[in-house]
mmCIF file of C-alpha atoms in Angstrom:
data_model
loop_
_atom_site.group_PDB
_atom_site.id
_atom_site.type_symbol
_atom_site.label_atom_id
_atom_site.label_comp_id
_atom_site.label_asym_id
_atom_site.label_seq_id
_atom_site.Cartn_x
_atom_site.Cartn_y
_atom_site.Cartn_z
ATOM 1 C CA MET A 1 -103.707 -65.192 141.491
ATOM 2 C CA THR A 2 -103.265 -68.563 139.761
ATOM 3 C CA VAL A 3 -100.475 -70.742 141.104
ATOM 4 C CA GLU A 4 -98.487 -72.754 138.754
ATOM 5 C CA ARG A 5 -96.827 -75.682 140.468
ATOM 6 C CA ILE A 6 -94.329 -77.710 138.517
ATOM 7 C CA GLY A 7 -93.304 -81.072 139.903
ATOM 8 C CA PRO A 8 -89.554 -81.777 140.545
ATOM 9 C CA PRO A 9 -87.654 -83.557 137.836
ATOM 10 C CA LEU A 10 -87.127 -87.268 137.914
ATOM 11 C CA PHE A 11 -83.586 -86.714 136.867
ATOM 12 C CA GLY A 12 -81.218 -83.708 137.354
ATOM 13 C CA THR A 13 -78.217 -82.473 139.132
ATOM 14 C CA GLU A 14 -78.180 -82.122 142.817
ATOM 15 C CA ARG A 15 -78.671 -78.380 142.590
ATOM 16 C CA GLU A 16 -81.507 -78.665 140.071
ATOM 17 C CA THR A 17 -83.279 -81.187 142.195
ATOM 18 C CA LEU A 18 -82.996 -79.136 145.380
ATOM 19 C CA ARG A 19 -84.126 -75.927 143.693
ATOM 20 C CA ALA A 20 -87.119 -77.729 142.049
ATOM 21 C CA PHE A 21 -88.219 -79.322 145.364
ATOM 22 C CA LEU A 22 -87.901 -75.980 147.233
ATOM 23 C CA GLU A 23 -89.943 -74.274 144.391
ATOM 24 C CA PHE A 24 -92.592 -76.993 144.437
ATOM 25 C CA HIS A 25 -93.082 -76.514 148.196
ATOM 26 C CA ARG A 26 -93.142 -72.750 147.845
ATOM 27 C CA ALA A 27 -95.880 -73.070 145.198
ATOM 28 C CA THR A 28 -97.772 -75.595 147.266
ATOM 29 C CA LEU A 29 -98.115 -73.076 150.249
ATOM 30 C CA ALA A 30 -99.400 -70.417 147.674
ATOM 31 C CA MET A 31 -101.737 -72.897 146.221
ATOM 32 C CA LYS A 32 -103.310 -73.794 149.603
ATOM 33 C CA CYS A 33 -104.027 -70.119 150.070
ATOM 34 C CA GLU A 34 -105.359 -69.490 146.577
ATOM 35 C CA GLY A 35 -108.835 -68.203 146.230
ATOM 36 C CA LEU A 36 -109.546 -67.456 149.863
ATOM 37 C CA THR A 37 -110.737 -64.223 151.465
ATOM 38 C CA GLU A 38 -108.621 -62.536 154.047
ATOM 39 C CA GLU A 39 -111.001 -63.787 156.787
ATOM 40 C CA GLN A 40 -110.660 -67.269 155.480
ATOM 41 C CA LEU A 41 -106.867 -67.012 155.558
ATOM 42 C CA LYS A 42 -107.067 -65.921 159.161
ATOM 43 C CA GLU A 43 -109.306 -68.879 160.313
ATOM 44 C CA ARG A 44 -107.475 -70.533 163.189
ATOM 45 C CA SER A 45 -106.994 -74.328 163.353
ATOM 46 C CA SER A 46 -108.181 -74.810 166.901
ATOM 47 C CA PRO A 47 -108.064 -72.057 169.519
ATOM 48 C CA PRO A 48 -106.094 -71.206 171.495
ATOM 49 C CA SER A 49 -103.536 -71.938 168.680
ATOM 50 C CA ASN A 50 -102.869 -68.936 166.391
ATOM 51 C CA LEU A 51 -102.180 -71.292 163.469
ATOM 52 C CA SER A 52 -103.805 -70.248 160.239
ATOM 53 C CA LEU A 53 -102.945 -70.150 156.576
ATOM 54 C CA LEU A 54 -101.992 -66.463 156.808
ATOM 55 C CA ALA A 55 -99.862 -67.205 159.927
ATOM 56 C CA LEU A 56 -98.013 -69.799 157.932
ATOM 57 C CA VAL A 57 -97.348 -67.319 155.138
ATOM 58 C CA ARG A 58 -95.980 -64.823 157.707
ATOM 59 C CA HIS A 59 -93.909 -67.504 159.468
ATOM 60 C CA MET A 60 -92.418 -68.647 156.163
ATOM 61 C CA ALA A 61 -91.495 -65.130 155.234
ATOM 62 C CA GLU A 62 -89.576 -65.004 158.557
ATOM 63 C CA VAL A 63 -88.014 -68.471 157.827
ATOM 64 C CA GLU A 64 -86.921 -67.501 154.334
ATOM 65 C CA ARG A 65 -85.358 -64.374 155.733
ATOM 66 C CA ALA A 66 -83.642 -66.219 158.614
ATOM 67 C CA TRP A 67 -82.144 -68.988 156.462
ATOM 68 C CA PHE A 68 -81.095 -66.977 153.318
ATOM 69 C CA ARG A 69 -80.855 -63.246 154.014
ATOM 70 C CA ARG A 70 -79.488 -63.570 157.627
ATOM 71 C CA VAL A 71 -77.169 -66.385 156.837
ATOM 72 C CA PHE A 72 -75.630 -65.180 153.462
ATOM 73 C CA ASP A 73 -76.219 -61.377 153.328
ATOM 74 C CA ASP A 74 -76.851 -59.735 156.692
ATOM 75 C CA ASN A 75 -76.448 -61.568 160.026
ATOM 76 C CA SER A 76 -78.233 -58.739 161.781
ATOM 77 C CA ALA A 77 -81.235 -58.340 159.535
ATOM 78 C CA PRO A 78 -84.151 -57.747 161.840
ATOM 79 C CA MET A 79 -87.164 -60.050 162.161
ATOM 80 C CA VAL A 80 -90.112 -58.840 160.067
ATOM 81 C CA TRP A 81 -92.937 -59.116 162.681
ATOM 82 C CA SER A 82 -91.045 -59.121 166.056
ATOM 83 C CA GLU A 83 -88.661 -56.788 167.847
ATOM 84 C CA LYS A 84 -87.080 -59.875 169.492
ATOM 85 C CA GLU A 85 -84.349 -61.707 167.804
ATOM 86 C CA PHE A 86 -85.313 -65.304 166.686
ATOM 87 C CA ASP A 87 -88.981 -64.809 167.633
ATOM 88 C CA PHE A 88 -90.673 -66.815 165.002
ATOM 89 C CA GLN A 89 -93.861 -67.106 167.037
ATOM 90 C CA ALA A 90 -94.812 -63.366 166.565
ATOM 91 C CA ALA A 91 -95.649 -64.181 162.863
ATOM 92 C CA TYR A 92 -98.438 -66.425 163.911
ATOM 93 C CA ASP A 93 -100.418 -63.511 165.470
ATOM 94 C CA THR A 94 -102.485 -62.286 162.555
ATOM 95 C CA THR A 95 -104.492 -59.741 164.670
ATOM 96 C CA GLY A 96 -104.491 -56.644 162.497
ATOM 97 C CA ALA A 97 -102.451 -58.425 159.899
ATOM 98 C CA SER A 98 -102.980 -57.858 156.122
ATOM 99 C CA ALA A 99 -102.887 -60.733 153.671
ATOM 100 C CA GLU A 100 -101.657 -58.254 150.981
ATOM 101 C CA GLU A 101 -98.772 -57.238 153.290
ATOM 102 C CA ALA A 102 -98.016 -60.894 154.300
ATOM 103 C CA PHE A 103 -97.908 -62.183 150.729
ATOM 104 C CA ALA A 104 -95.894 -59.160 149.509
ATOM 105 C CA VAL A 105 -93.189 -59.779 152.333
ATOM 106 C CA TRP A 106 -93.143 -63.547 151.724
ATOM 107 C CA GLU A 107 -92.814 -63.087 147.984
ATOM 108 C CA ALA A 108 -89.950 -60.475 148.422
ATOM 109 C CA GLU A 109 -88.100 -62.816 150.813
ATOM 110 C CA VAL A 110 -88.512 -65.773 148.371
ATOM 111 C CA GLU A 111 -87.193 -63.632 145.550
ATOM 112 C CA HIS A 112 -84.208 -62.573 147.665
ATOM 113 C CA SER A 113 -83.532 -66.253 148.547
ATOM 114 C CA ARG A 114 -83.744 -67.247 144.996
ATOM 115 C CA GLY A 115 -81.186 -64.496 144.077
ATOM 116 C CA ILE A 116 -78.796 -65.792 146.665
ATOM 117 C CA GLU A 117 -79.031 -69.352 145.344
ATOM 118 C CA ARG A 118 -78.766 -68.327 141.708
ATOM 119 C CA GLU A 119 -75.600 -66.244 142.388
ATOM 120 C CA ALA A 120 -73.835 -68.854 144.478
ATOM 121 C CA ALA A 121 -71.065 -70.509 142.574
ATOM 122 C CA SER A 122 -71.889 -73.843 144.308
ATOM 123 C CA LEU A 123 -73.870 -75.447 147.064
ATOM 124 C CA ASP A 124 -70.783 -75.358 149.110
ATOM 125 C CA LEU A 125 -71.210 -71.616 149.621
ATOM 126 C CA ALA A 126 -70.761 -71.049 153.366
ATOM 127 C CA GLY A 127 -72.791 -68.565 155.392
ATOM 128 C CA HIS A 128 -73.049 -67.929 159.058
ATOM 129 C CA GLN A 129 -76.176 -68.911 160.968
ATOM 130 C CA PRO A 130 -76.345 -66.393 163.777
ATOM 131 C CA ARG A 131 -78.934 -68.383 165.691
ATOM 132 C CA TRP A 132 -76.608 -71.308 165.961
ATOM 133 C CA GLY A 133 -73.383 -69.316 165.950
ATOM 134 C CA GLU A 134 -72.023 -71.690 163.248
ATOM 135 C CA ASP A 135 -71.341 -71.683 159.503
ATOM 136 C CA VAL A 136 -73.559 -73.724 157.245
ATOM 137 C CA SER A 137 -73.570 -74.570 153.498
ATOM 138 C CA LEU A 138 -76.170 -73.435 150.992
ATOM 139 C CA ARG A 139 -76.784 -77.129 150.409
ATOM 140 C CA MET A 140 -77.759 -77.499 154.133
ATOM 141 C CA VAL A 141 -79.889 -74.366 153.921
ATOM 142 C CA MET A 142 -81.863 -75.580 150.895
ATOM 143 C CA LEU A 143 -82.469 -78.975 152.518
ATOM 144 C CA HIS A 144 -83.577 -77.293 155.728
ATOM 145 C CA MET A 145 -85.990 -75.042 153.835
ATOM 146 C CA ILE A 146 -87.527 -78.046 151.975
ATOM 147 C CA LEU A 147 -88.111 -79.714 155.392
ATOM 148 C CA GLU A 148 -89.579 -76.527 156.825
ATOM 149 C CA TYR A 149 -91.985 -76.075 153.862
ATOM 150 C CA GLY A 150 -92.789 -79.811 153.917
ATOM 151 C CA ARG A 151 -93.772 -79.723 157.566
ATOM 152 C CA HIS A 152 -95.806 -76.532 157.253
ATOM 153 C CA ASN A 153 -97.564 -77.574 154.029
ATOM 154 C CA GLY A 154 -98.872 -80.479 155.975
ATOM 155 C CA HIS A 155 -100.422 -77.994 158.392
ATOM 156 C CA ALA A 156 -101.681 -76.053 155.379
ATOM 157 C CA ASP A 157 -103.500 -79.227 153.992
ATOM 158 C CA PHE A 158 -105.498 -79.506 157.262
ATOM 159 C CA LEU A 159 -106.081 -75.739 157.513
ATOM 160 C CA ARG A 160 -107.501 -75.512 153.958
ATOM 161 C CA GLU A 161 -109.660 -78.517 154.469
ATOM 162 C CA GLY A 162 -111.145 -76.824 157.565
ATOM 163 C CA VAL A 163 -111.821 -73.597 155.821
ATOM 164 C CA ASP A 164 -113.627 -74.783 152.741
ATOM 165 C CA GLY A 165 -113.216 -78.605 152.514
ATOM 166 C CA THR A 166 -110.612 -78.471 149.693
ATOM 167 C CA VAL A 167 -108.321 -81.421 149.960
ATOM 168 C CA GLY A 168 -105.315 -82.706 148.018
ATOM 169 C CA ALA A 169 -101.853 -81.582 147.237
#
């Protein structure tokens, strides 16, 4: 897989800018994983932590699901890797996990999220965040996702450097 990462525009509408930054961060996570074996993707940062690049991909699949699918489509959509509601930690356990499955789930959730955003008439689209028990706007969700990816892509930088010495965004 070759990841094409396009930088956000220097000028654009609010929606174009949010969309571009979110896509940039999604591509960054994929780029950090590019070219690694399944074993390398599972290399943990520093035991006992379960943090690995594959764990981040699985976690971000859950986050995409929780912030787009569960908020705008199906408040009761189950977690992917946990029987417990709002258990985001289960995704970090890659024991027996498959990189192929993790990337397929992440890519499917990303595509579902893109569809929700594309079909929304405006960033003011309201959805219900079941974890908070409150309504939120698409604008807030997109900003939250940019922050989630930004934080976890920082982790991915260190993880990738630890795996094979590759540095840089």
